Tab-separated table of C-alpha atoms in Angstrom:
chain	number	residue	atom	x	y	z
A	99	MET	CA	-65.562	-17.592	-4.075
A	100	GLY	CA	-68.710	-17.626	-1.962
A	101	PRO	CA	-68.250	-17.737	1.963
A	102	TRP	CA	-69.482	-21.326	2.312
A	103	ARG	CA	-66.883	-22.596	-0.242
A	104	PHE	CA	-64.274	-20.875	1.730
A	105	VAL	CA	-65.312	-22.384	5.006
A	106	VAL	CA	-65.414	-26.002	3.307
A	107	TRP	CA	-62.079	-25.573	1.707
A	108	PHE	CA	-60.387	-24.265	4.971
A	109	GLY	CA	-62.101	-27.116	6.781
A	110	THR	CA	-60.494	-29.456	4.128
A	111	ILE	CA	-57.166	-27.914	4.997
A	112	SER	CA	-57.706	-28.498	8.674
A	113	LEU	CA	-58.877	-32.153	7.860
A	114	LEU	CA	-55.655	-32.820	6.086
A	115	ALA	CA	-53.540	-30.982	8.756
A	116	ASP	CA	-55.287	-33.202	11.354
A	117	VAL	CA	-54.303	-36.261	9.585
A	118	VAL	CA	-50.649	-35.174	9.809
A	119	TYR	CA	-50.464	-34.198	13.488
A	120	GLU	CA	-53.033	-36.290	15.122
A	121	GLY	CA	-51.537	-39.165	13.404
A	122	ALA	CA	-48.156	-38.225	14.908
A	123	ARG	CA	-49.645	-37.463	18.305
A	124	SER	CA	-51.199	-40.978	18.555
A	125	ILE	CA	-47.682	-42.557	18.647
A	126	THR	CA	-45.581	-39.720	20.290
A	127	GLY	CA	-45.220	-41.578	23.570
A	128	PRO	CA	-43.999	-44.992	22.293
A	129	LEU	CA	-41.844	-43.163	19.604
A	130	LEU	CA	-39.982	-41.300	22.168
A	131	ALA	CA	-39.682	-44.345	24.359
A	132	SER	CA	-38.119	-46.226	21.433
A	133	LEU	CA	-35.429	-43.660	21.513
A	134	GLY	CA	-34.823	-44.063	25.163
A	135	ALA	CA	-37.125	-41.644	26.748
A	136	SER	CA	-38.343	-42.256	30.250
A	137	SER	CA	-41.982	-41.636	31.287
A	138	LEU	CA	-40.850	-38.361	32.857
A	139	VAL	CA	-39.244	-37.337	29.754
A	140	VAL	CA	-42.240	-38.184	27.689
A	141	GLY	CA	-44.553	-36.294	30.151
A	142	VAL	CA	-42.306	-33.295	30.201
A	143	VAL	CA	-42.012	-33.112	26.427
A	144	THR	CA	-45.620	-33.565	25.532
A	145	GLY	CA	-46.762	-31.317	28.362
A	146	ALA	CA	-44.294	-28.540	27.141
A	147	GLY	CA	-45.851	-29.036	23.635
A	148	GLU	CA	-49.397	-28.688	24.781
A	149	SER	CA	-48.548	-25.539	26.731
A	150	ALA	CA	-46.668	-24.220	23.872
A	151	ALA	CA	-49.721	-24.624	21.621
A	152	LEU	CA	-51.911	-22.534	23.888
A	153	VAL	CA	-49.762	-20.133	25.677
A	154	LEU	CA	-47.828	-18.815	22.806
A	155	ARG	CA	-51.154	-17.714	21.157
A	156	LEU	CA	-50.928	-14.774	23.632
A	157	VAL	CA	-48.102	-13.546	21.470
A	158	SER	CA	-49.316	-14.761	18.032
A	159	GLY	CA	-52.842	-13.304	18.398
A	160	PRO	CA	-51.719	-9.712	19.099
A	161	LEU	CA	-49.028	-10.094	16.434
A	162	ALA	CA	-51.628	-11.028	13.921
A	163	ASP	CA	-53.867	-8.060	14.713
A	164	ARG	CA	-50.971	-5.730	14.724
A	165	THR	CA	-49.420	-6.855	11.404
A	166	ARG	CA	-52.718	-7.964	9.685
A	167	ARG	CA	-50.604	-10.708	8.099
A	168	PHE	CA	-53.126	-13.444	8.836
A	169	TRP	CA	-52.462	-15.532	5.721
A	170	GLY	CA	-48.665	-15.389	6.327
A	171	LEU	CA	-48.984	-16.611	10.001
A	172	ALA	CA	-51.510	-19.333	9.074
A	173	ILE	CA	-49.212	-20.668	6.310
A	174	GLY	CA	-46.174	-20.409	8.444
A	175	GLY	CA	-47.750	-22.264	11.342
A	176	TYR	CA	-49.131	-25.032	9.126
A	177	ALA	CA	-45.615	-25.234	7.444
A	178	LEU	CA	-43.874	-25.670	10.534
A	179	THR	CA	-46.264	-28.516	11.611
A	180	VAL	CA	-46.239	-30.529	8.457
A	181	VAL	CA	-42.576	-30.336	8.068
A	182	SER	CA	-41.891	-31.268	11.759
A	183	VAL	CA	-43.890	-34.556	11.689
A	184	PRO	CA	-42.226	-36.363	8.734
A	185	LEU	CA	-38.783	-35.509	10.219
A	186	LEU	CA	-39.861	-37.165	13.440
A	187	GLY	CA	-39.509	-40.531	11.622
A	188	VAL	CA	-36.117	-39.999	10.601
A	189	SER	CA	-34.701	-37.977	13.689
A	190	GLY	CA	-32.883	-41.009	15.233
A	191	VAL	CA	-31.867	-39.347	18.321
A	192	LEU	CA	-34.088	-38.480	21.492
A	193	TRP	CA	-33.113	-34.688	21.747
A	194	ALA	CA	-34.066	-34.044	18.019
A	195	ALA	CA	-37.300	-35.829	18.369
A	196	CYS	CA	-38.227	-33.949	21.417
A	197	VAL	CA	-37.627	-30.563	19.676
A	198	LEU	CA	-39.591	-31.735	16.606
A	199	VAL	CA	-42.510	-32.699	18.842
A	200	ILE	CA	-42.537	-29.185	20.551
A	201	ALA	CA	-42.090	-27.555	17.290
A	202	GLU	CA	-45.240	-29.242	15.740
A	203	ARG	CA	-47.173	-27.740	18.706
A	204	VAL	CA	-45.605	-24.229	18.268
A	205	GLY	CA	-46.738	-24.393	14.660
A	206	LYS	CA	-50.322	-24.657	15.897
A	207	ALA	CA	-49.764	-21.808	18.286
A	208	VAL	CA	-48.581	-19.656	15.416
A	209	ARG	CA	-51.522	-20.306	13.089
A	210	SER	CA	-54.494	-20.588	15.186
A	211	PRO	CA	-55.429	-17.035	16.115
A	212	ALA	CA	-54.932	-16.086	12.449
A	213	LYS	CA	-56.713	-19.000	11.074
A	214	ASP	CA	-59.660	-18.449	13.464
A	215	THR	CA	-59.860	-14.787	12.437
A	216	LEU	CA	-59.930	-15.612	8.811
A	217	LEU	CA	-62.742	-18.044	9.343
A	218	SER	CA	-64.749	-15.676	11.542
A	219	HIS	CA	-64.842	-13.238	8.537
A	220	ALA	CA	-66.412	-15.936	6.465
A	221	THR	CA	-68.794	-17.208	9.029
A	222	ALA	CA	-70.017	-13.701	9.444
A	223	ALA	CA	-72.002	-14.577	6.163
A	224	THR	CA	-72.660	-18.226	6.565
A	225	GLY	CA	-73.591	-17.822	10.457
A	226	ARG	CA	-71.090	-18.071	12.961
A	227	GLY	CA	-72.297	-21.232	14.548
A	228	ARG	CA	-72.875	-23.254	11.486
A	229	GLY	CA	-69.665	-22.007	9.895
A	230	PHE	CA	-67.403	-23.001	12.706
A	231	ALA	CA	-69.359	-26.143	13.309
A	232	VAL	CA	-68.804	-27.411	9.626
A	233	HIS	CA	-65.022	-26.589	10.060
A	234	GLU	CA	-64.907	-28.461	13.221
A	235	ALA	CA	-66.670	-31.494	11.675
A	236	LEU	CA	-64.305	-31.673	8.918
A	237	ASP	CA	-61.476	-31.236	11.253
A	238	GLN	CA	-62.546	-34.181	13.287
A	239	ILE	CA	-62.661	-36.424	10.248
A	240	GLY	CA	-58.897	-35.847	9.955
A	241	ALA	CA	-58.558	-36.543	13.779
A	242	ILE	CA	-60.106	-40.043	13.242
A	243	ALA	CA	-58.371	-40.822	9.925
A	244	GLY	CA	-54.681	-39.946	10.785
A	245	PRO	CA	-54.273	-42.278	13.923
A	246	LEU	CA	-56.050	-45.002	11.802
A	247	LEU	CA	-53.620	-44.374	8.766
A	248	VAL	CA	-50.612	-44.459	11.195
A	249	ALA	CA	-51.806	-47.753	12.737
A	250	GLY	CA	-52.304	-49.323	9.396
A	251	VAL	CA	-48.862	-48.538	8.330
A	252	LEU	CA	-47.259	-49.560	11.530
A	253	ALA	CA	-49.216	-52.867	11.248
A	254	LEU	CA	-47.834	-53.420	7.594
A	255	THR	CA	-44.189	-52.551	8.420
A	256	GLY	CA	-43.927	-54.394	11.767
A	257	GLY	CA	-43.845	-51.284	13.899
A	258	ASP	CA	-41.425	-49.201	11.918
A	259	TYR	CA	-42.038	-45.517	12.820
A	260	GLY	CA	-40.198	-44.061	9.822
A	261	PRO	CA	-42.727	-45.197	7.177
A	262	ALA	CA	-45.509	-44.460	9.419
A	263	LEU	CA	-44.677	-40.731	10.010
A	264	GLY	CA	-43.145	-40.459	6.445
A	265	VAL	CA	-46.598	-41.250	4.788
A	266	LEU	CA	-47.924	-38.258	6.658
A	267	ALA	CA	-45.735	-35.912	4.296
A	268	VAL	CA	-48.267	-36.557	1.533
A	269	PRO	CA	-51.214	-34.923	3.352
A	270	GLY	CA	-48.727	-32.223	4.622
A	271	ILE	CA	-47.864	-31.173	1.157
A	272	ALA	CA	-51.668	-30.996	0.172
A	273	VAL	CA	-52.106	-28.522	3.160
A	274	LEU	CA	-49.618	-26.132	1.825
A	275	LEU	CA	-50.756	-26.337	-1.680
A	276	LEU	CA	-54.438	-25.793	-0.847
A	277	LEU	CA	-53.459	-22.834	1.507
A	278	PHE	CA	-51.557	-21.092	-1.323
A	279	TRP	CA	-54.445	-21.783	-3.693
A	280	LEU	CA	-56.967	-20.479	-1.254
A	281	ARG	CA	-54.979	-17.479	-0.459
A	282	ALA	CA	-54.835	-16.594	-4.169
A	283	ARG	CA	-58.643	-17.201	-4.673
A	284	MET	CA	-59.561	-15.123	-1.629
A	285	PRO	CA	-56.707	-12.776	-0.371
A	286	ASP	CA	-59.134	-10.669	1.726
A	287	PRO	CA	-61.638	-12.755	3.589
A	288	GLU	CA	-62.705	-9.778	5.548
A	289	ALA	CA	-64.606	-8.706	2.520
A	290	TYR	CA	-67.129	-11.381	3.504
A	291	GLU	CA	-67.842	-9.445	6.779
A	292	ARG	CA	-67.810	-5.988	5.268
A	293	GLU	CA	-70.470	-7.166	2.609
A	294	THR	CA	-72.551	-8.785	5.301
A	295	THR	CA	-72.610	-5.767	7.733
A	296	ALA	CA	-72.673	-3.232	4.824
A	297	SER	CA	-70.094	-1.322	6.666
A	298	ALA	CA	-66.503	0.150	6.277
A	299	PRO	CA	-63.595	-1.715	7.710
A	300	ALA	CA	-62.987	-1.500	11.329
A	301	ALA	CA	-61.653	2.058	12.525
A	302	PRO	CA	-57.960	2.322	13.441
A	303	ASP	CA	-58.719	2.595	17.173
A	304	ALA	CA	-60.703	-0.466	17.119
A	305	ARG	CA	-57.400	-2.333	16.774
A	306	GLY	CA	-55.970	-0.716	19.935
A	307	GLY	CA	-58.922	-0.337	22.206
A	308	ARG	CA	-59.850	-2.617	25.170
A	309	LEU	CA	-61.631	-5.909	24.693
A	310	PRO	CA	-65.399	-5.754	25.640
A	311	ARG	CA	-66.432	-6.573	29.091
A	312	ALA	CA	-68.661	-9.181	27.923
A	313	PHE	CA	-65.612	-11.027	26.366
A	314	TRP	CA	-63.924	-11.213	29.835
A	315	THR	CA	-67.082	-12.477	31.422
A	316	TYR	CA	-67.283	-15.098	28.575
A	317	ALA	CA	-63.591	-15.916	29.208
A	318	ALA	CA	-64.512	-16.546	32.921
A	319	PHE	CA	-67.528	-18.694	31.932
A	320	THR	CA	-65.194	-20.785	29.706
A	321	ALA	CA	-62.593	-21.162	32.408
A	322	ALA	CA	-65.101	-22.415	34.918
A	323	THR	CA	-66.718	-24.954	32.615
A	324	THR	CA	-63.311	-26.143	31.274
A	325	THR	CA	-62.097	-26.439	34.828
A	326	GLY	CA	-64.504	-28.997	35.672
A	327	PHE	CA	-63.869	-30.941	32.436
A	328	ALA	CA	-62.173	-34.270	32.928
A	329	THR	CA	-59.600	-35.164	30.323
A	330	PHE	CA	-59.889	-38.284	28.077
A	331	GLY	CA	-56.728	-39.586	29.890
A	332	VAL	CA	-58.497	-39.608	33.296
A	333	LEU	CA	-61.527	-41.246	31.515
A	334	SER	CA	-59.496	-44.031	29.870
A	335	TYR	CA	-57.399	-44.552	33.043
A	336	HIS	CA	-60.597	-45.370	34.845
A	337	LEU	CA	-61.857	-47.731	32.211
A	338	VAL	CA	-58.653	-49.715	32.047
A	339	GLN	CA	-57.918	-49.724	35.714
A	340	ARG	CA	-61.486	-50.840	36.575
A	341	HIS	CA	-61.194	-53.590	34.057
A	342	LEU	CA	-64.198	-52.224	32.083
A	343	LEU	CA	-62.248	-52.146	28.761
A	344	THR	CA	-59.152	-53.576	27.487
A	345	THR	CA	-56.410	-51.092	26.292
A	346	ALA	CA	-57.004	-52.111	22.727
A	347	TRP	CA	-60.439	-50.866	22.867
A	348	VAL	CA	-59.648	-47.399	24.183
A	349	PRO	CA	-58.639	-45.968	20.819
A	350	VAL	CA	-61.908	-47.281	19.362
A	351	LEU	CA	-63.899	-45.517	22.035
A	352	TYR	CA	-61.881	-42.346	21.478
A	353	ALA	CA	-62.558	-42.509	17.775
A	354	ALA	CA	-66.321	-42.943	18.554
A	355	ALA	CA	-66.099	-39.877	20.839
A	356	MET	CA	-64.553	-37.817	18.008
A	357	ALA	CA	-67.501	-38.734	15.817
A	358	VAL	CA	-69.923	-37.566	18.492
A	359	ASP	CA	-67.745	-34.461	18.682
A	360	ALA	CA	-68.544	-33.774	14.928
A	361	VAL	CA	-72.375	-34.294	15.244
A	362	ALA	CA	-72.557	-32.234	18.404
A	363	ALA	CA	-70.543	-29.328	16.717
A	364	LEU	CA	-73.054	-29.306	13.804
A	365	ALA	CA	-76.012	-29.482	16.008
A	366	THR	CA	-75.113	-26.782	18.426
A	367	GLY	CA	-73.687	-24.699	15.635
A	368	TRP	CA	-77.083	-24.483	13.735
A	369	LEU	CA	-78.889	-23.991	17.255
A	370	TYR	CA	-76.475	-21.148	18.079
A	371	ASP	CA	-77.284	-19.243	14.847
A	372	ARG	CA	-80.996	-19.724	15.596
A	373	TYR	CA	-81.184	-19.065	19.393
A	374	GLY	CA	-77.810	-17.393	20.274
A	375	PRO	CA	-75.606	-17.969	23.389
A	376	ARG	CA	-78.318	-19.521	25.262
A	377	VAL	CA	-77.335	-22.729	23.503
A	378	LEU	CA	-74.177	-22.703	25.552
A	379	VAL	CA	-76.217	-23.792	28.593
A	380	ALA	CA	-75.601	-27.205	27.336
A	381	LEU	CA	-71.872	-27.151	27.955
A	382	PRO	CA	-71.949	-27.103	31.771
A	383	VAL	CA	-74.609	-29.748	31.682
A	384	LEU	CA	-72.691	-31.986	29.567
A	385	THR	CA	-69.491	-31.297	31.497
A	386	ALA	CA	-71.335	-32.385	34.788
A	387	GLY	CA	-72.749	-35.269	33.066
A	388	VAL	CA	-69.328	-36.620	32.094
A	389	VAL	CA	-68.147	-37.209	35.682
A	390	ALA	CA	-71.469	-38.393	36.811
A	391	LEU	CA	-71.537	-41.223	34.166
A	392	ALA	CA	-67.876	-41.876	32.919
A	393	PHE	CA	-66.675	-42.958	36.403
A	394	SER	CA	-69.258	-45.601	36.861
A	395	ASP	CA	-68.155	-49.161	37.295
A	396	THR	CA	-70.971	-50.370	34.806
A	397	VAL	CA	-69.420	-50.505	31.269
A	398	ALA	CA	-72.366	-49.333	29.420
A	399	VAL	CA	-72.758	-46.105	31.666
A	400	ALA	CA	-68.881	-45.368	31.611
A	401	VAL	CA	-68.893	-45.770	27.825
A	402	ALA	CA	-71.826	-43.239	27.606
A	403	GLY	CA	-69.939	-40.885	29.823
A	404	SER	CA	-67.028	-40.873	27.327
A	405	LEU	CA	-69.405	-40.230	24.466
A	406	VAL	CA	-70.917	-37.255	26.372
A	407	TRP	CA	-67.357	-36.203	26.787
A	408	GLY	CA	-67.111	-36.144	22.990
A	409	ALA	CA	-70.212	-34.007	22.666
A	410	ALA	CA	-68.880	-31.464	25.089
A	411	MET	CA	-65.729	-31.329	23.145
A	412	GLY	CA	-67.672	-30.628	19.890
A	413	ILE	CA	-69.210	-27.584	21.701
A	414	GLN	CA	-65.948	-26.330	22.962
A	415	GLU	CA	-64.041	-26.604	19.700
A	416	SER	CA	-66.683	-24.935	17.563
A	417	THR	CA	-69.484	-22.971	19.350
A	418	LEU	CA	-67.195	-21.330	21.805
A	419	ARG	CA	-64.883	-20.089	19.056
A	420	ALA	CA	-67.923	-18.816	17.167
A	421	THR	CA	-69.037	-16.736	20.242
A	422	VAL	CA	-65.728	-15.048	20.456
A	423	ALA	CA	-66.273	-13.664	16.885
A	424	ASP	CA	-69.563	-12.290	17.931
A	425	LEU	CA	-68.353	-10.577	21.016
A	426	VAL	CA	-65.128	-8.852	19.728
A	427	PRO	CA	-64.760	-6.451	16.920
A	428	SER	CA	-62.739	-7.466	13.822
A	429	GLY	CA	-59.801	-5.255	14.531
A	430	ARG	CA	-59.145	-6.954	17.911
A	431	ARG	CA	-60.326	-10.583	17.108
A	432	ALA	CA	-56.961	-12.301	16.762
A	433	THR	CA	-55.904	-10.773	20.031
A	434	ALA	CA	-59.056	-12.096	21.572
A	435	TYR	CA	-58.599	-15.718	20.218
A	436	GLY	CA	-55.031	-15.673	21.473
A	437	LEU	CA	-56.159	-14.517	25.019
A	438	PHE	CA	-59.033	-17.047	24.922
A	439	ALA	CA	-56.635	-19.884	24.136
A	440	GLY	CA	-54.558	-18.902	26.967
A	441	VAL	CA	-57.460	-19.056	29.365
A	442	VAL	CA	-58.517	-22.430	27.909
A	443	GLY	CA	-54.987	-23.665	28.386
A	444	ALA	CA	-54.832	-22.751	31.999
A	445	ALA	CA	-58.244	-24.045	32.769
A	446	SER	CA	-57.441	-27.393	31.094
A	447	LEU	CA	-54.378	-27.746	33.132
A	448	ALA	CA	-56.388	-26.992	36.262
A	449	GLY	CA	-59.135	-29.316	35.183
A	450	GLY	CA	-56.979	-32.275	34.377
A	451	THR	CA	-55.315	-31.807	37.748
A	452	LEU	CA	-58.413	-31.294	39.771
A	453	THR	CA	-60.278	-34.212	38.210
A	454	GLY	CA	-57.208	-36.478	38.358
A	455	GLY	CA	-56.502	-35.696	41.887
A	456	LEU	CA	-60.020	-35.951	43.216
A	457	TYR	CA	-60.439	-39.052	41.226
A	458	GLY	CA	-57.761	-40.705	43.377
A	459	TYR	CA	-59.416	-39.231	46.560
A	460	SER	CA	-63.125	-39.797	46.113
A	461	ILE	CA	-65.240	-40.117	43.128
A	462	PRO	CA	-68.420	-38.741	45.004
A	463	VAL	CA	-66.447	-35.649	46.113
A	464	LEU	CA	-65.122	-35.171	42.450
A	465	ILE	CA	-68.803	-35.303	41.120
A	466	THR	CA	-69.798	-32.724	43.831
A	467	VAL	CA	-67.116	-30.347	43.104
A	468	VAL	CA	-67.617	-30.546	39.379
A	469	VAL	CA	-71.277	-29.972	39.581
A	470	ALA	CA	-70.645	-26.913	41.797
A	471	ILE	CA	-68.156	-25.399	39.391
A	472	GLN	CA	-70.793	-25.931	36.439
A	473	VAL	CA	-73.467	-24.176	38.507
A	474	LEU	CA	-71.074	-21.257	38.740
A	475	ALA	CA	-70.617	-21.508	34.963
A	476	LEU	CA	-74.286	-21.178	34.337
A	477	VAL	CA	-74.363	-17.990	36.530
A	478	LEU	CA	-71.662	-16.496	34.535
A	479	LEU	CA	-73.511	-17.384	31.325
A	480	ALA	CA	-76.503	-15.558	32.712
A	481	VAL	CA	-74.479	-12.451	33.287
A	482	ILE	CA	-73.138	-12.599	29.776
A	483	ARG	CA	-76.719	-12.709	28.383
A	484	ALA	CA	-77.780	-9.724	30.584
A	485	GLU	CA	-74.595	-7.675	29.349
A	486	ARG	CA	-75.540	-8.235	25.642
A	487	ARG	CA	-79.097	-6.893	26.068
């Protein structure tokens, strides 16, 4: 199997998995509420799930490097997700639903470093930027289709969560079947990278040595640009509270932002392979542009800001991951992906808190602070380029 076919098939797996878990996440709040959860419980459970999805990668990443069981961890993580979601529809009691919501996110934590490492080997042959970009674009198709599928079933059944979540078992089964098939066809994706570099597998000490200094500088750059990144929750809060959009239009805008995400991932992925990390200069610029536009009181400008948010997300989810693979040797790559996810998780929490807090205090102050943080991010990006010369 050629490397591009591997990337596309893995992207198809991610597409189907996104149909499952993004479909479930689109109704997690009202589902828990229907079982008696308060807003506090919903916030705690979903927050704990998101934290688990990122922080636990600090464990699953080094575990993948140490055991080299990338396929096993990827399949196990996907299995936990696709089993947890349909069970949500028949859980019936609040505590069980809460456990399943968190379990789905734990599945993502288990699989992600291993999955990204498997992809990194194939993208060594296809081009890191383009390979990760195609995978992200396919992934986002699922992120759009899943919530729309759930919404359609809810409409047909009069708001019955059981069938809406139960139907997600079908793409979930397809995920597992495709994973086993792909592992049988390509049990050792690292062969793609060995053939591309025309070198032997990584030496044993490459698995235990320190991560390159450039990786840590890159992590600092990512932390800075993510800390200034407003969440869609804050953006949609502004749109509804200022009566710029009705609540019903917010999911439509989110779907449009996800479409922009896919296009931005493909564009910047191609540019990354052609021009290298300098392409990442777009991310701090877009991040600053989000707060400058999205918190306007003019509908068109605020909507444009949300679409810029989608473009920045596309770079975050594709080109940032591609750069990690270029900075870190194969033997330490899963560890690096786990640490990188931990940094992104902490910065995302800081960013949501910062932008949400400053929004309530002063929008001009919010814009000023975010722009200042993005200037710092640009400085760190310049340092990375200097370190790689």
